[in-house]
Coordinates of C-alpha atoms and ligand atoms in Angstrom, one line a residue:
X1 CA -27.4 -13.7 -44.5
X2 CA -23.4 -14.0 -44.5
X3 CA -23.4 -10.8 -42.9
X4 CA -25.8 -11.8 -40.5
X5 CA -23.8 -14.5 -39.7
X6 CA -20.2 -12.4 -39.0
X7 CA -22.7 -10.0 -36.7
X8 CA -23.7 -13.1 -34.5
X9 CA -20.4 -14.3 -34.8
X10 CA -19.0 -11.1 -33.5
X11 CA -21.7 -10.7 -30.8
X12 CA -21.0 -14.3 -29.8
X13 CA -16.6 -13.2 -29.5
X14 CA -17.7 -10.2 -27.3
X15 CA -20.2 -12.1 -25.1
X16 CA -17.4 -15.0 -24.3
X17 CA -14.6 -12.0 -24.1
X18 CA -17.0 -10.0 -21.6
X19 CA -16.3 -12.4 -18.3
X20 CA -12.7 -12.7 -19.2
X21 CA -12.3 -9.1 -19.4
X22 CA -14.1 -8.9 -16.1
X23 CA -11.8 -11.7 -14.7
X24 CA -8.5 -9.8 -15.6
X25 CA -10.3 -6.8 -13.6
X26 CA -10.4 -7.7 -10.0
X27 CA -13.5 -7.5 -7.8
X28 CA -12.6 -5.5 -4.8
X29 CA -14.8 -5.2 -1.5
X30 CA -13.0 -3.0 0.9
X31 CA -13.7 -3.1 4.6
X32 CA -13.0 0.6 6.3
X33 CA -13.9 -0.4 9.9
X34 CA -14.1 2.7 12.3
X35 CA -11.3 3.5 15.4
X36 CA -10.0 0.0 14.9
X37 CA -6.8 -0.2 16.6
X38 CA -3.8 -2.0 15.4
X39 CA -2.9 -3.1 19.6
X40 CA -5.9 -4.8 19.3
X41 CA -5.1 -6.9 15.9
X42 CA -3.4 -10.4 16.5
X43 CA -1.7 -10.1 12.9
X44 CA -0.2 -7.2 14.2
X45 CA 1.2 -9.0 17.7
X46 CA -1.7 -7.8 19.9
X47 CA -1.4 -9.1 23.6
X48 CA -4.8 -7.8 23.7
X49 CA -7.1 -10.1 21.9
X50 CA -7.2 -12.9 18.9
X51 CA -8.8 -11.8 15.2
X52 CA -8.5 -14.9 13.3
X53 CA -10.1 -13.6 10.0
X54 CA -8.4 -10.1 9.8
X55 CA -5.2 -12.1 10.2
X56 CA -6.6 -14.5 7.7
X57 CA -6.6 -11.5 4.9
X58 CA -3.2 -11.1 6.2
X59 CA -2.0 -14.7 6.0
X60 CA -3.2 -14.9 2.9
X61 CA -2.1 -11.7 1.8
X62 CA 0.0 -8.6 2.8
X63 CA 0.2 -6.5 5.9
X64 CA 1.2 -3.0 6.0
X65 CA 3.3 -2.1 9.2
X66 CA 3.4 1.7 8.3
X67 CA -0.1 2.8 7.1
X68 CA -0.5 5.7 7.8
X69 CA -3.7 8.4 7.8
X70 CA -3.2 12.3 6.8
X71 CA -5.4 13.8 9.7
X72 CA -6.9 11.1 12.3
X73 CA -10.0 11.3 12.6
X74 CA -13.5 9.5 10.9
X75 CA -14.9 11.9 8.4
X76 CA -12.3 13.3 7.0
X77 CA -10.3 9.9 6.7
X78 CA -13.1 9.1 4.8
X79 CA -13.3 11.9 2.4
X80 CA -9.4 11.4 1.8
X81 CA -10.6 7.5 0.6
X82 CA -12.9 9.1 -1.7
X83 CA -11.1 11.9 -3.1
X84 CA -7.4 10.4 -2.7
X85 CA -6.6 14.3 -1.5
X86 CA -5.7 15.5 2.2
X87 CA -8.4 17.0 3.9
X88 CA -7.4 21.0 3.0
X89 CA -7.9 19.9 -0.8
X90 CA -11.5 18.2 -0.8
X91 CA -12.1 20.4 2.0
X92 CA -14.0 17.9 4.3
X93 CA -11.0 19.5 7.4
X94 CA -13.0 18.1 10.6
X95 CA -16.0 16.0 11.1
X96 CA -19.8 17.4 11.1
X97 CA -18.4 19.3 8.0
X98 CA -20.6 18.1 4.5
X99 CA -18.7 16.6 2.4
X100 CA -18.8 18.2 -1.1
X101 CA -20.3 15.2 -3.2
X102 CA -19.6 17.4 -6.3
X103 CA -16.2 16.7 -6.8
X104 CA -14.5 13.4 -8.3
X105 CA -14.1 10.6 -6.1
X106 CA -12.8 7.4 -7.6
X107 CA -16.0 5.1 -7.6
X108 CA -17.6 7.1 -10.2
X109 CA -14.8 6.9 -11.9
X110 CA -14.7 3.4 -11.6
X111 CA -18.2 3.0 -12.4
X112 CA -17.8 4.9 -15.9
X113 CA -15.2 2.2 -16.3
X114 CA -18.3 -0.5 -15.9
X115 CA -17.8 -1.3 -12.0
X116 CA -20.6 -2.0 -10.4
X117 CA -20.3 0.3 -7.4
X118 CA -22.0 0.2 -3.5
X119 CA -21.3 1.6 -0.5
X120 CA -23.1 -0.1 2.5
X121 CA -22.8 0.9 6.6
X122 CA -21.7 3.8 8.4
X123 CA -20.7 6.8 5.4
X124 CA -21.3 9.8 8.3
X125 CA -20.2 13.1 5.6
X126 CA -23.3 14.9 6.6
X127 CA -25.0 13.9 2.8
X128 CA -25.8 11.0 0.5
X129 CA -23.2 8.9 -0.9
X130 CA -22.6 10.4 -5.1
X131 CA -20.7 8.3 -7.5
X132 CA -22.4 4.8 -6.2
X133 CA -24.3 2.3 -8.6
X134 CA -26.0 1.6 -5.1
X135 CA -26.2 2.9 -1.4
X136 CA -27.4 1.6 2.1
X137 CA -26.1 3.9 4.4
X138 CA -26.2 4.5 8.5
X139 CA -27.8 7.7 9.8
X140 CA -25.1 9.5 11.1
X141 CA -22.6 8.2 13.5
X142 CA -25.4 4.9 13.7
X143 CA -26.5 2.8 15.9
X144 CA -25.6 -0.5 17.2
X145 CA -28.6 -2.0 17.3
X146 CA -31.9 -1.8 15.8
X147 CA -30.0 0.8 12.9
X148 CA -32.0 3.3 10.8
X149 CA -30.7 2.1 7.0
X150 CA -30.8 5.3 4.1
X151 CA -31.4 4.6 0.7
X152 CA -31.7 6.5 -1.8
X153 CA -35.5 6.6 -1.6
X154 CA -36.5 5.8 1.8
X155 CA -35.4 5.4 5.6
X156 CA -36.1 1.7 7.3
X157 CA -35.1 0.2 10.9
X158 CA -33.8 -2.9 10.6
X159 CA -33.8 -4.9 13.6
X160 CA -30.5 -6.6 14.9
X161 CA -26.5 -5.5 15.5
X162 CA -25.3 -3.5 13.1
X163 CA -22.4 -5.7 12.4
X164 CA -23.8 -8.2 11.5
X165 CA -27.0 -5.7 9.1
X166 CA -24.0 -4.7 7.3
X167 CA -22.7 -8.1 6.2
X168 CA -26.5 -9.3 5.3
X169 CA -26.9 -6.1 3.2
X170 CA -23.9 -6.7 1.4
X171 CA -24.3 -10.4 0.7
X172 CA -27.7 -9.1 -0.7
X173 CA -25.7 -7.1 -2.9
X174 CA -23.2 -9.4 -4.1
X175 CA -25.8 -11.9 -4.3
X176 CA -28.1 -9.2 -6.7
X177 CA -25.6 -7.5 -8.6
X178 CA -25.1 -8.1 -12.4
X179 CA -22.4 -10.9 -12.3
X180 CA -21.1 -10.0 -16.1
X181 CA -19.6 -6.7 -14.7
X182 CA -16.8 -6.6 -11.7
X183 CA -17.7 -4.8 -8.8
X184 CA -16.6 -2.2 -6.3
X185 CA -17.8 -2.5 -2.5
X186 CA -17.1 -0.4 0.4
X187 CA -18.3 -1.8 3.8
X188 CA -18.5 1.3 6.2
X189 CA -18.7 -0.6 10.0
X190 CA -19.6 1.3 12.6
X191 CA -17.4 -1.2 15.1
X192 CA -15.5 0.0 16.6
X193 CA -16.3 3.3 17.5
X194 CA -18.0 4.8 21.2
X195 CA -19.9 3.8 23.1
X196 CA -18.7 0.4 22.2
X197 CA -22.0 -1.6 22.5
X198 CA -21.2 -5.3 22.2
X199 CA -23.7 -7.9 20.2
X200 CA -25.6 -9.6 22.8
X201 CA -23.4 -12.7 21.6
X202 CA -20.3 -11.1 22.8
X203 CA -21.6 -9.5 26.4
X204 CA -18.7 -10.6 28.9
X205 CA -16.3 -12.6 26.2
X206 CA -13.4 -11.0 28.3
X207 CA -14.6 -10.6 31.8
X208 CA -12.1 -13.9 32.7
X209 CA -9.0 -11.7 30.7
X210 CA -7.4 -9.5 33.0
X211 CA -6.1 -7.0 30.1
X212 CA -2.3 -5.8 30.3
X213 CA -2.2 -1.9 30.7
X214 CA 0.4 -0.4 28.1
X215 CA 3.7 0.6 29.6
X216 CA 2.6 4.2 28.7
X217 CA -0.5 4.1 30.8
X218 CA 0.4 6.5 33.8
X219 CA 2.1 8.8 31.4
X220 CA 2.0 12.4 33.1
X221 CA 2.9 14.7 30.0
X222 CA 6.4 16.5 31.2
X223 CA 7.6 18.4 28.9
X224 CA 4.4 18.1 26.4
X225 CA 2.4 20.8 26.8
X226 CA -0.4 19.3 23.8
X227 CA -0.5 16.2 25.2
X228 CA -1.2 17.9 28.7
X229 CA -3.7 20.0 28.0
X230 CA -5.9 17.1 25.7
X231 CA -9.5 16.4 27.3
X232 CA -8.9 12.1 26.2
X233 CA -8.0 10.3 29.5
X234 CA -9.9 7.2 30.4
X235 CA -9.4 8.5 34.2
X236 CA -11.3 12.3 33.6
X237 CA -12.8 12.4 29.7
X238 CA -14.4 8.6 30.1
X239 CA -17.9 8.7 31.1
X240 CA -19.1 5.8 33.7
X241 CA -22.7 5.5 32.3
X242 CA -22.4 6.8 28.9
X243 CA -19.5 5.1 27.7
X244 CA -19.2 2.4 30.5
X245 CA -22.2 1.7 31.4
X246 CA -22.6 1.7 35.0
X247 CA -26.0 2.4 36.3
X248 CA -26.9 3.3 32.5
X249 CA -29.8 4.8 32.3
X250 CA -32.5 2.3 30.4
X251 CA -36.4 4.3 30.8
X252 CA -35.2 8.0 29.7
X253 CA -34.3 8.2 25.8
X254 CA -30.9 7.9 24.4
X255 CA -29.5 4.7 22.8
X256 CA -31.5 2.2 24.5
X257 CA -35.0 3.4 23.2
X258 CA -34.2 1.0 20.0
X259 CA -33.8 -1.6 21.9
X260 CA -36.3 -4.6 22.0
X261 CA -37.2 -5.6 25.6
X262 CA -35.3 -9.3 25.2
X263 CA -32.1 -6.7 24.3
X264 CA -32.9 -4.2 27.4
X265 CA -33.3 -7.4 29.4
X266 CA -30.1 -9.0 28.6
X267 CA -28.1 -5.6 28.7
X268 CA -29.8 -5.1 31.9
X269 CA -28.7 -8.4 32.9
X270 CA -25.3 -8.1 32.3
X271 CA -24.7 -3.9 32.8
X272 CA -26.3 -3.5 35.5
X273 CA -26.8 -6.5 37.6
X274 CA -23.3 -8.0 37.1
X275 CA -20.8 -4.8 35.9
X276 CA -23.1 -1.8 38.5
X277 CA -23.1 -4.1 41.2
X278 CA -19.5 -4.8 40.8
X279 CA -18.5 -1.5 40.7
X280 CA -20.6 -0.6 43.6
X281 CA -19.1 -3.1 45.5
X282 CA -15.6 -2.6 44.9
X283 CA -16.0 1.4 46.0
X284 CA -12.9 2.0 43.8
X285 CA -11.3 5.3 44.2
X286 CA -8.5 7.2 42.3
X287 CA -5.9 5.0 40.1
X288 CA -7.8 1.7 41.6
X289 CA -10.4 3.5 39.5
X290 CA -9.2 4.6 36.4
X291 CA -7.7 0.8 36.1
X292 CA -11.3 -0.7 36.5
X293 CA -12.5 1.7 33.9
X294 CA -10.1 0.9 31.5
X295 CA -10.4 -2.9 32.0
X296 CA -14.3 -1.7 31.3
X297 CA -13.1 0.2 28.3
X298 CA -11.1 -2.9 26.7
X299 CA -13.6 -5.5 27.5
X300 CA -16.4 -3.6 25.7
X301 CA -14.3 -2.4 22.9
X302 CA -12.6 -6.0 22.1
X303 CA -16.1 -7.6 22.5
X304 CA -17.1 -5.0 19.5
X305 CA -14.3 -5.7 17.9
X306 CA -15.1 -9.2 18.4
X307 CA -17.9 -8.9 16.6
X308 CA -16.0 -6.8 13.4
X309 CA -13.6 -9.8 12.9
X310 CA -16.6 -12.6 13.0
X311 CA -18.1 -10.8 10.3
X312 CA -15.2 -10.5 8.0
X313 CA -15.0 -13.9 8.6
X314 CA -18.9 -14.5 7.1
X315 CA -17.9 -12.4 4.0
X316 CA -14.6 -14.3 3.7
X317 CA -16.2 -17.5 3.7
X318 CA -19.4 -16.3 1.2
X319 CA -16.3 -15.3 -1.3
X320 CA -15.5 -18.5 -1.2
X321 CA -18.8 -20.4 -1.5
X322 CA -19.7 -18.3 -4.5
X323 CA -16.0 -19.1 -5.6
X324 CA -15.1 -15.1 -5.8
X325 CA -12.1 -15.5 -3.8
X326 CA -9.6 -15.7 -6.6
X327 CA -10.7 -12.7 -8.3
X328 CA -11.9 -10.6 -5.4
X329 CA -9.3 -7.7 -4.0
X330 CA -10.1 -8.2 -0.4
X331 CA -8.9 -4.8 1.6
X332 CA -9.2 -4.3 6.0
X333 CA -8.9 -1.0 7.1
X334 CA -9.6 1.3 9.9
X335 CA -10.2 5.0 9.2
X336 CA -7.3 5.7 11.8
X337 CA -5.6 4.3 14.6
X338 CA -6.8 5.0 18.1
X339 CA -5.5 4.6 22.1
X340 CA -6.4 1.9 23.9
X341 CA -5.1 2.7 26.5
X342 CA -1.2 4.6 26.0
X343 CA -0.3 7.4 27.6
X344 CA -3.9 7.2 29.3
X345 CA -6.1 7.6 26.8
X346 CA -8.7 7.0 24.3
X347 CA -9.7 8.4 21.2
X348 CA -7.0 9.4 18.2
X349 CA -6.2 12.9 16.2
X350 CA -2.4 13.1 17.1
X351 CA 0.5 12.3 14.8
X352 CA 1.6 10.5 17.2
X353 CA 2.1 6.5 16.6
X354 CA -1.1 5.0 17.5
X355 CA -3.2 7.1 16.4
X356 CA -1.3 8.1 12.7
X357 CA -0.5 4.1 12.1
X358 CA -4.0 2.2 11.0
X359 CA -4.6 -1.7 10.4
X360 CA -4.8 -2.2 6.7
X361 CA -4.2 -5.7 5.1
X362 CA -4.9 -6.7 1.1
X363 CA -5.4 -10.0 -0.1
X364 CA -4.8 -9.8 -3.5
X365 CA -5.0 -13.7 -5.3
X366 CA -1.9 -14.7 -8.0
X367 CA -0.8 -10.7 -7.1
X368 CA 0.5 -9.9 -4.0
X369 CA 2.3 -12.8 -2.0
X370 CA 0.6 -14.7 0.5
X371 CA 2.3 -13.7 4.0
X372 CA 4.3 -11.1 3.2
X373 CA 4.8 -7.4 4.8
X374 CA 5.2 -4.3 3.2
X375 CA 6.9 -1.5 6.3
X376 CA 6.8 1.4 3.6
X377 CA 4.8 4.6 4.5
X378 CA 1.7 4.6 2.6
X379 CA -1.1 7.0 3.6
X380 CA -4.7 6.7 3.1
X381 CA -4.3 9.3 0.2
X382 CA -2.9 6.5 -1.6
X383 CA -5.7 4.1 -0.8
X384 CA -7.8 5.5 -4.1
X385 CA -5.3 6.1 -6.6
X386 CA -4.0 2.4 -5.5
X387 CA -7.7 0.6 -6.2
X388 CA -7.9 2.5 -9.4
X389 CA -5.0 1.3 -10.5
X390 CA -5.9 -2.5 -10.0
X391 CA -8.9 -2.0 -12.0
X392 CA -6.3 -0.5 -14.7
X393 CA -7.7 2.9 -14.5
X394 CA -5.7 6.0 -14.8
X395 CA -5.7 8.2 -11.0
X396 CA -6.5 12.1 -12.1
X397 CA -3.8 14.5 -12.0
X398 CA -5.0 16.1 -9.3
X399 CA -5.6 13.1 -6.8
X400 CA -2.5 13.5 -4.3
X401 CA -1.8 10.2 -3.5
X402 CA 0.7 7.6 -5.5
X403 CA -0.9 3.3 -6.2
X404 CA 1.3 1.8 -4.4
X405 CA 0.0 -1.7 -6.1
X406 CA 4.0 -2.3 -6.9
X407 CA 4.7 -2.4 -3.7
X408 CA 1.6 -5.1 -3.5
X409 CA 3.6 -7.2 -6.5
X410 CA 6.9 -7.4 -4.3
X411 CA 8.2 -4.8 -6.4
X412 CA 11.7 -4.0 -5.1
X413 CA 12.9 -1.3 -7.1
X414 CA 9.5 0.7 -6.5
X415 CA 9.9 -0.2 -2.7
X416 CA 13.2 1.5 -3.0
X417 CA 12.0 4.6 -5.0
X418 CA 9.1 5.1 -2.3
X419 CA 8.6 8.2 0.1
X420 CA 10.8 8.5 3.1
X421 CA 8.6 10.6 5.2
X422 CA 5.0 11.9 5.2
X423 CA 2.7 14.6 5.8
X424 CA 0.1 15.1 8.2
X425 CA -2.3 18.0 9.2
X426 CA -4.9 17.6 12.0
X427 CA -7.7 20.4 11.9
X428 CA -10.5 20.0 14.4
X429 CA -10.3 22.1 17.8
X430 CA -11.7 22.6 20.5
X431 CA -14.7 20.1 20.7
X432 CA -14.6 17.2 21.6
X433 CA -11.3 16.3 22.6
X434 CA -9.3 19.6 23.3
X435 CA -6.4 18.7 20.8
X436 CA -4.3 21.7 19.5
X437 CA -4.6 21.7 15.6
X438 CA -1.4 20.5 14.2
X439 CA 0.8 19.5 11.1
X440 CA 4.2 17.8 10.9
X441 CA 6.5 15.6 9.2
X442 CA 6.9 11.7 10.1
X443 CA 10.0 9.8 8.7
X444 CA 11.2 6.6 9.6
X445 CA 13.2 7.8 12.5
X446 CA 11.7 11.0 13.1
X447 CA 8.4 13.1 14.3
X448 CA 8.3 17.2 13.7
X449 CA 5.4 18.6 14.1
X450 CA 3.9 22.4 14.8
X451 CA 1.2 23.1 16.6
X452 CA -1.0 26.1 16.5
X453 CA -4.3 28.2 17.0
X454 CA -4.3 28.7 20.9
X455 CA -1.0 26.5 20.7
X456 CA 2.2 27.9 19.3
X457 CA 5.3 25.8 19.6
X458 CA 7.4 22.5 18.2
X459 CA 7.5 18.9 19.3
X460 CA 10.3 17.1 17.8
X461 CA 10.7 13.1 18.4
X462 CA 13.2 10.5 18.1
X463 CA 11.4 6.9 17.4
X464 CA 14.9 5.3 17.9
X465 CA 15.4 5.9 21.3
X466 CA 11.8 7.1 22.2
X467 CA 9.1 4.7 20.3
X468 CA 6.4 5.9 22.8
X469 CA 7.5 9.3 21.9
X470 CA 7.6 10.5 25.5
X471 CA 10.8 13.0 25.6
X472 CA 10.4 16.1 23.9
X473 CA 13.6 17.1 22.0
X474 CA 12.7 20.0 20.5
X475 CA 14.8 23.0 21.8
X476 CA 17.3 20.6 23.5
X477 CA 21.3 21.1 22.3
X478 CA 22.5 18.7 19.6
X479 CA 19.3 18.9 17.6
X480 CA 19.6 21.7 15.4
X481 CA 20.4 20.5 12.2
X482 CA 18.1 17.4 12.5
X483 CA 15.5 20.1 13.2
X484 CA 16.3 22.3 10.5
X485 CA 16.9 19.1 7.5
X486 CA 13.3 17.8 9.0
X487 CA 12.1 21.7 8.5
X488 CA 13.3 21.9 5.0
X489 CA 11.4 18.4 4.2
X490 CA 8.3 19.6 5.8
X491 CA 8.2 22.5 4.1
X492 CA 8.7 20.7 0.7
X493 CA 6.1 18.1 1.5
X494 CA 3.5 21.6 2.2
X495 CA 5.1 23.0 -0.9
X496 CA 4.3 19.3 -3.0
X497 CA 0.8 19.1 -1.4
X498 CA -0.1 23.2 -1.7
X499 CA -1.0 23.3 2.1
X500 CA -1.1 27.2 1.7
X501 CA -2.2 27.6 5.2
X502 CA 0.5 25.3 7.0
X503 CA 3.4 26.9 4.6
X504 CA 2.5 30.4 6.2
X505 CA 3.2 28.8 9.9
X506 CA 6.2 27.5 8.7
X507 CA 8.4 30.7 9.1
X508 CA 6.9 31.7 12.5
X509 CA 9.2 31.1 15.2
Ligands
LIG1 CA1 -12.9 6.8 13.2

């Protein structure tokens, strides 16, 4: 009997230790939105448009001004999350790859740790999710409305925006899940990636806003023979009816054969009706043109992106209402950067500033100060090794990014220690956007990078005196020994990171 009575004793200790434990380990949703630019982020000084809640994680939290991503573009951003490697270690290199679902990637290693673990919305590796307690994926790239939802047994439609599917599915989740346990979330949104299809809600939010074009916008490429020869301009590469919408048509498959007739009606309404007939009228020729269509461009993207920030809004205020707030890791990211707009174009891939730099914000409660900034270079490698290490769990060896949860704690003497200058290695060429594969060094000050395949030559960039990184230097007099310091750096960065490919380009030319 006296033994029985240690036993319960001992089970009672564990059962009240259990939800303390779990409070010490954070919960921790992250919200990986998709081509989400930082020009359109008010946190970030957009003139652009107003997203109260994203700037709410930041108020309340910390904004990173230099997050950076290791080879822009969706799928392989998103295999770096997983695997905290760059893409020429866990092999996803450019998108309609599989990813290989044998290898590590942190939630399972979280869930061995006793995280509950989901990923819900867009995932788009070309398989099902591994590693996850649970799973409630897109098909694909996705669709806006009406969205076939994967499980792990079966494939549904679920009627309505997508946005707003992926924030009932995970309040579902949350609401489900076994509460004695922490948990891991991932929300994949498809918002904000093409064609831009805006909730029904948002159709014409900012048809009174006539949108600033960026001072880049009529950039004509001298001296940049990559940027020249790219197929991303809103005046040639953007597509009137497929991405625009003009004249769309509604009877002959594609995306509007999910729609319900109230939905066809009221894009009808509005597309063609209001937006054809306007452009009809207007008979808009050459850079009278190309400005209509990107005002066309920004309206329907910021009216998606309108959409994003409502929702992180509902989740926001559901942490709150279930009073998870204070122990919930709440992280906004995109998967890159993207152009809305500078130098002409659209779409991402380049080292170059808005497309390397992504949005990424943490609220951390009693961690990280509320309202401050961190402007150190932290790269999407980091992102895993970083959430494994607020759950107190060792990163693998082999994962190639560095937590940078000191920096999160106002840690000055890590902030000091941090890297200078990062890597990056874009893969994916020719389709769809004609972008000569590439890989360089960014620092602080400076942008070297090589570009190859059908390309072969330098670009070298001076953020000082040239943050739209519009004059070439590379080759001009007075810049050899910057080149050849930033050469010796890359080539230890390729060394550090065993890009075997990129270290044999290094010595050509
Ligand atoms: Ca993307």
């Amino acid at each position: 009997m006296k033994r029985y009575i240690v036993l319960t004793g001992m089970f009672l200790f564990y059962c009240a230790g259990g939800p303390l434990l779990a409070q010490r380990r954070p919960n921790i949703i992250f919200i990986l939105s998709d081509d989400h630019a930082y020009q359109a982020i008010s946190a970030y000084g957009s003139r652009l448009a107003v997203t109260p809640n994203i700037d709410r994680i930041a108020k309340e939290g910390v904004l990173f001004t230099r997050a950076m991503v290791t080879n822009s573009i969706c799928g392989p951003s998103r295999a770096s999350l997983l695997t905290g490697k760059y893409s020429h270690k866990n092999g996803y290199t450019l998108n309609e790859k599989r990813f290989n679902t044998d290898q590590p990637v942190f939630p399972a290693l979280m869930a061995e740790h006793g995280y509950q673990t989901a990923w819900i919305g867009k995932w788009h590796l070309g398989n099902l999710p591994k590693g996850f307690d649970y799973f409630r994926i897109l098909n694909g790239q996705g669709e806006y409305y009406n969205p076939d939802i994967i499980g792990p047994k079966d494939t549904t439609r679920v009627n309505g925006y997508v946005t707003d599917i992926i924030t009932q599915m995970t309040e579902d989740w949350l609401n489900a899940r076994d509460t004695s346990r922490p948990f891991m979330l991932i929300m994949g949104e498809k918002a904000t990636h093409r064609e831009w299809l805006p909730d029904l809600q948002d159709l014409g939010a900012f048809d009174k806003t006539d949108l600033p074009l960026p001072s880049t916008f009529d950039d004509r490429y001298q001296g940049r023979r990559a940027a020249a020869d790219q197929d991303m301009t809103i005046a040639r590469t953007m597509r009137l009816k497929e991405d625009l919408k003009v004249h769309a048509d509604y009877e002959h498959g594609g995306i509007y054969n999910r729609f319900t007739p109230s939905q066809k009606k009221a894009f009808y309404d509005y597309y063609e009706n209001r937006i054809s007939r306007e452009f009809d009228d207007r008979k808009d020729t050459g850079e009278a043109l190309v400005r209509w269509k990107y005002q066309r461009y920004m309206k329907d993207y910021l009216s998606v992106a309108r959409s994003l920030d409502r929702n992180i809004g509902k989740v926001l205020d559901f942490l709150d209402e279930k009073g998870l707030t204070r122990n919930t890791v709440v992280v906004y990211a995109s998967d890159q950067g993207f152009y809305l707009g500078e130098h002409g174009w659209f779409d991402k891939r380049w080292i170059y500033e808005e497309s390397l730099r992504t949005p990424f914000a943490v609220r951390y409660p009693g961690v990280a100060a509320a309202g401050s900034r961190v402007s150190a270079i932290t790269l999407n490698v980091d992102w895993a090794p970083t959430l494994l290490d607020m759950a107190g769990i060792k990163a693998p060896a082999d994962m190639q990014g560095v937590s940078f949860l000191p920096l999160l704690k106002g840690d000055g003497a890590a902030a000091s220690r941090w890297r200078k200058a990062m890597y990056y290695h874009y893969y994916e060429y020719p389709q769809p956007h004609h972008v000569y594969p590439h890989f360089g060094i960014r620092t602080e000050r400076w942008v070297l990078a090589r570009f190859y395949g059908p390309a072969d030559f330098w670009e070298l960039y001076d953020l000082d005196s040239d943050p739209n990184e519009l004059k070439n230097l590379y080759g001009s007099k007075g810049y050899e020994s910057v080149i050849a310091g930033l050469k010796r750096q890359l080539r230890d960065l390729i060394v550090q990171y065993d890009d075997r490919e990129a270290l044999g380009m290094m010595d050509m030319k």
